[in-house]
Short mmCIF file of C-alpha atoms in Angstrom, two decimals:
data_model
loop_
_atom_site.label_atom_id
_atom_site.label_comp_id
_atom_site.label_asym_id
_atom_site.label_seq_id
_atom_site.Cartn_x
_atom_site.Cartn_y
_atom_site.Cartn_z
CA UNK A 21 0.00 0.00 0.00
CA UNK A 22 1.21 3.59 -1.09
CA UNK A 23 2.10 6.82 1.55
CA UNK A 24 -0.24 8.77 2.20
CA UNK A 25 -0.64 11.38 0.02
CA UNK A 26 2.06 14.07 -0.31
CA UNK A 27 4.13 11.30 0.93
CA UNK A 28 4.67 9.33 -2.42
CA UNK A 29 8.19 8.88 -3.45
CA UNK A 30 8.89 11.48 -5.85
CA UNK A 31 9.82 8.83 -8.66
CA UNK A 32 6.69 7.41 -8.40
CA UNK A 33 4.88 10.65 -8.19
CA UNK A 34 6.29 11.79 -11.50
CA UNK A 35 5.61 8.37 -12.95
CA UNK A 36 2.24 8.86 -12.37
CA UNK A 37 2.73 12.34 -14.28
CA UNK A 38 4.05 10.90 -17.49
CA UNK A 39 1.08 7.86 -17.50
CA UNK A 40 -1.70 10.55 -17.07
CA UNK A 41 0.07 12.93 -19.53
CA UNK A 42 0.44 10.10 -21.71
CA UNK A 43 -3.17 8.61 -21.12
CA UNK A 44 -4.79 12.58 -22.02
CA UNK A 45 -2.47 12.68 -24.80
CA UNK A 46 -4.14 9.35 -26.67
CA UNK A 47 -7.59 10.04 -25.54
CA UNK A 48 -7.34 13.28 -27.35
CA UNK A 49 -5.73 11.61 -30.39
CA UNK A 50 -8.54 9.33 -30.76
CA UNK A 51 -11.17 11.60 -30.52
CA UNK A 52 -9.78 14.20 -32.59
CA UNK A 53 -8.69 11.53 -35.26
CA UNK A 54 -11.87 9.23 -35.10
CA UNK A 55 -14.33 13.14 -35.48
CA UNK A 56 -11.65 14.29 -38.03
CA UNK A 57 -12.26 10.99 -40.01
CA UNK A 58 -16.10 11.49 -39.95
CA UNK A 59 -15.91 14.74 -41.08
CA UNK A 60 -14.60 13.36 -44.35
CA UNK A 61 -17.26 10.72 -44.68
CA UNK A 62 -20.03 12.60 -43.02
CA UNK A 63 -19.39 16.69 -44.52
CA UNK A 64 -16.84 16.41 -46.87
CA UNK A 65 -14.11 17.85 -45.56
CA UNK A 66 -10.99 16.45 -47.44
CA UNK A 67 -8.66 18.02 -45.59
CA UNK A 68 -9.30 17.87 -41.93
CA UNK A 69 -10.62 14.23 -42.87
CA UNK A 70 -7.00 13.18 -44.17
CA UNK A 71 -4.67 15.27 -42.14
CA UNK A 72 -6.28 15.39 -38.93
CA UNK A 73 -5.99 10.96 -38.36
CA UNK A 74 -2.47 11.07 -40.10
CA UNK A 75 -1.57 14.19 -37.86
CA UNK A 76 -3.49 12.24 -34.56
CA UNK A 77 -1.52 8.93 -35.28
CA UNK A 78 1.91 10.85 -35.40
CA UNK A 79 0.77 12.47 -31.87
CA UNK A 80 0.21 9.41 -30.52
CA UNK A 81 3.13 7.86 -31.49
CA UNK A 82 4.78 10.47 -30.13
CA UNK A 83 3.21 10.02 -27.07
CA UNK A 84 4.53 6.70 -26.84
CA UNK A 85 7.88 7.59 -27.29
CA UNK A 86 7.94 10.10 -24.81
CA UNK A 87 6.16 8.05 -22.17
CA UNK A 88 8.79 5.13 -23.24
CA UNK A 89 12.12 6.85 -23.12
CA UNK A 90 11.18 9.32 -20.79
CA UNK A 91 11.48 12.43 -22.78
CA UNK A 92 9.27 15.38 -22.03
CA UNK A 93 9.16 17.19 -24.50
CA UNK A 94 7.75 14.38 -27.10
CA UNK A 95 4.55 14.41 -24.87
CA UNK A 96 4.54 17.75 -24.21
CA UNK A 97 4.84 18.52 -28.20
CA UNK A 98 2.03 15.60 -28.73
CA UNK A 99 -0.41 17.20 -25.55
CA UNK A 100 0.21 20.43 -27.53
CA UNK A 101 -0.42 19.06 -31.44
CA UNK A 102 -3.85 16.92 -30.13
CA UNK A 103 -5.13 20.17 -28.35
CA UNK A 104 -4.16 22.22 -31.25
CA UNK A 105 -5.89 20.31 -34.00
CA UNK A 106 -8.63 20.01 -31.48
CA UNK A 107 -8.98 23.80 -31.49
CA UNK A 108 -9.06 23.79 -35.34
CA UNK A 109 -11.66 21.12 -35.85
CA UNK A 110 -13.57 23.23 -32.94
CA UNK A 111 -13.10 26.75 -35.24
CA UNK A 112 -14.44 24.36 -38.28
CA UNK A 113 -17.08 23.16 -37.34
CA UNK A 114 -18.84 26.39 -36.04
#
């Protein structure tokens, strides 16, 4: 059983960091990729349906990596790219 809280080993406090940043990080990419995708079947959009999966599965393979070999700034830049295209099918669709 784990301290109590505050009293976590700071290893396995950041550990638990990089698995939620990694976890947000893939839920985005498959909800931004998966609405991006039926744009293009449902409106028509050709663009955000083609770019925004490709541009989801690179985050989240990025995500992976960073979570992997420890390396911030891969999440960080994959966090930032899902919220980003997020933003832009947001804009798009109103």
């Amino acid at each position: 059983m784990s301290a109590a809280y505050g009293q976590q080993p700071r290893a396995e406090v950041w550990q638990r960091i990089r698995i939620n940043l990694l976890g947000l990080s893939l839920l985005l990419a498959a909800m931004c990729g998966l609405g991006s995708l039926a744009l293009l079947f449902v409106g028509g959009a050709v663009f955000v349906g083609i770019a925004g999966p490709l541009l989801m599965a690179g985050a989240a393979v990025a995500a992976v990596k960073g979570y992997r070999n420890r390396v911030w700034s891969w999440s960080i830049v994959a966090l930032g790219a899902d919220v980003v295209w997020f933003a832009v099918m947001a804009l798009l669709l109103n």
